[in-house]
Amino acid sequence: MRRAERPRPGWVLERRHATLAPLSRWSALAWSLCFSLPACAREAPRERAPAVTEAPPPAPPDTCAARIAAARAARPPWVDSAFDLARAEILGRARGEPAVFVREPAAATGRPADALRRLRGRPRELRAASLREGYLFAETPGDARLLTTELTLPMLFDEQVVFLQRGATVHELSRQVTRGVARYVHADGQTAEVRFADRVAVDRAELAAPLHLDLAALAAAEGLDRVRPLTRSRPDLVAELEAGGERAMALLSTDGAAVAVVCVDEATGPRLRAAQQATQGRRLAVAKLTGAVERAIREELPFDRPLGEKTAEKDGQRRPLWDAAYLRGADSFVAEGGVYPVFDSRGAPHPPEVCMEFIVDSFERATGTWYRSRGDTARERAPGALDLGALGLKNRRGVLAFEAWASAAPELFEVRRFTGDERVPFGRYAEFVRGVLEVGALAPGDVVAIHGRKRDGLIHQHGILVLRVDPVTGFPFDLADQMKRARRRTWDGIMAEAPLRSLLYRARPTDRVLIE
């Protein structure tokens, strides 16, 4: 595999989930208007190019290139802050959105660890001591992890209604108390949680002037792999956009935390636009894959291990028994002395999964291949566009078996095995993050295997599915896996319990798997 181009140094070490979609109507209109203007289509001069020592001629004043140059001259350049320098490490530790801050929130009145120890049960004081201008924010990976794993909305508020801003969206949350336990819920009844870079308040008006920009939503809407800001400014900013390996400078506008494309440099814009269109199919396919993961999470599909079992020795033994019970029309089955349901309380199929089976199920389910619900006319696995078993995958459970199969099927997966110095243990965290960025070069839809010794002294493998990457650094921050239950987690959430583990391989699905 071609080695990924290294990000610019300031971003190496140094997000509501965005829904992937085709290019927005307004952005597409902006593109078409730009390239229909005479100035945008002007022929290049026929004279010889100026000598290297000469300054390039200024762009005509009515072009996007000229507007970009003017904005860069008038706006402060982007200079990495302490948060920016630790951005990838923070995203690997703390679950949240990859927000970009025009100005970092002012420091809180106390240290997070001290505040959590002293102020439990005193929500107003805890807010003042742990939040920064309403943001759950920290400049170090350790503090960011502490805040996101320890703080909850009921610890911060006792008001009946609170407001949470995530990205460019503001959510109104209501307090509920069940059997003495408080929680805040969304309008659909789902429990709300506070994550890194979220901003919370008791009054919606307090969220009117956000300090952050939602570049992840812009990247998703416009089909961009990267959005690298070059000026730290409002109401507009200059950024480098990238899709499919093509790059172009652009002028962006801001409205609160929302960001939109104003225009793109005429010289490189057409190539970027072509790359956006060429990669649109994969982006839509990853959106369906993410939807399949979300359904598994909502259905709380169980990990395939007998109840009470402490080791991995019997992992994967319940699924064949579940399959047999499902097909013969039973509503339950027996395994290792325990009785397990075939369907959940809503009548949805409830198959147990190990980590790799969860990934295979998600790929297939994204295309419609899944078990019919109770009450349907037939007990069968409804066929969709993809069945990896029909393509030769015999062992759906084994991490190493999947690698062997995928390596022998290059038309389905591009496999990259990590070796030698590339195998950096998670315990050497800064090096691990750098390796993920520079060697891993992971993308949404990639299957990643980790391998190493756990606390029991045995070597274990585990499969992970990459869902999203940071549009600024390219760091994969939104991961899905199945351990105890299907979840979306961070690298820290998955690997911290066994820090001797490291990346083993990456399997990237081809268009035949994702699209065709």
PDB file of C-alpha atoms in Angstrom, residues 288-289 291-299 301 348-349 351 353 358-371 373 381-382 384-387 396:
ATOM      1  CA  LYS A 288     -25.278   2.585   5.554  1.00  0.00           C
ATOM      2  CA  LEU A 289     -22.615   0.584   7.377  1.00  0.00           C
ATOM      3  CA  GLY A 291     -26.572   2.678  10.282  1.00  0.00           C
ATOM      4  CA  ALA A 292     -26.209  -1.095  10.613  1.00  0.00           C
ATOM      5  CA  VAL A 293     -23.856  -0.604  13.563  1.00  0.00           C
ATOM      6  CA  GLU A 294     -26.327   1.772  15.210  1.00  0.00           C
ATOM      7  CA  ARG A 295     -29.130  -0.790  14.862  1.00  0.00           C
ATOM      8  CA  ALA A 296     -26.996  -3.427  16.577  1.00  0.00           C
ATOM      9  CA  ILE A 297     -26.263  -0.974  19.385  1.00  0.00           C
ATOM     10  CA  ARG A 298     -29.932  -0.050  19.868  1.00  0.00           C
ATOM     11  CA  GLU A 299     -30.917  -3.723  19.853  1.00  0.00           C
ATOM     12  CA  LEU A 301     -27.008  -7.542  20.568  1.00  0.00           C
ATOM     13  CA  ALA A 348     -36.288  -8.369  16.668  1.00  0.00           C
ATOM     14  CA  PRO A 349     -33.730 -11.159  16.113  1.00  0.00           C
ATOM     15  CA  PRO A 351     -28.202 -13.265  17.760  1.00  0.00           C
ATOM     16  CA  GLU A 353     -21.872 -12.125  18.224  1.00  0.00           C
ATOM     17  CA  PHE A 358     -20.268  -8.287  14.572  1.00  0.00           C
ATOM     18  CA  ILE A 359     -18.178  -6.714  11.798  1.00  0.00           C
ATOM     19  CA  VAL A 360     -19.247  -9.285   9.181  1.00  0.00           C
ATOM     20  CA  ASP A 361     -22.888  -8.959  10.261  1.00  0.00           C
ATOM     21  CA  SER A 362     -22.647  -5.165   9.934  1.00  0.00           C
ATOM     22  CA  PHE A 363     -21.263  -5.292   6.377  1.00  0.00           C
ATOM     23  CA  GLU A 364     -24.020  -7.673   5.309  1.00  0.00           C
ATOM     24  CA  ARG A 365     -26.809  -5.980   7.239  1.00  0.00           C
ATOM     25  CA  ALA A 366     -25.935  -2.649   5.615  1.00  0.00           C
ATOM     26  CA  THR A 367     -27.017  -4.195   2.294  1.00  0.00           C
ATOM     27  CA  GLY A 368     -30.193  -5.839   3.604  1.00  0.00           C
ATOM     28  CA  THR A 369     -28.892  -9.309   4.484  1.00  0.00           C
ATOM     29  CA  TRP A 370     -30.410 -10.062   7.905  1.00  0.00           C
ATOM     30  CA  TYR A 371     -32.769 -12.291   9.840  1.00  0.00           C
ATOM     31  CA  SER A 373     -38.334 -10.576  12.766  1.00  0.00           C
ATOM     32  CA  ARG A 381     -32.056 -14.812   6.683  1.00  0.00           C
ATOM     33  CA  ALA A 382     -33.395 -12.381   4.105  1.00  0.00           C
ATOM     34  CA  GLY A 384     -29.439  -8.598   0.495  1.00  0.00           C
ATOM     35  CA  ALA A 385     -26.789  -7.347  -1.879  1.00  0.00           C
ATOM     36  CA  LEU A 386     -23.877  -8.849   0.100  1.00  0.00           C
ATOM     37  CA  ASP A 387     -23.325 -12.294   1.639  1.00  0.00           C
ATOM     38  CA  ARG A 396     -17.087 -15.611  10.491  1.00  0.00           C
TER      39      ARG A 396
END
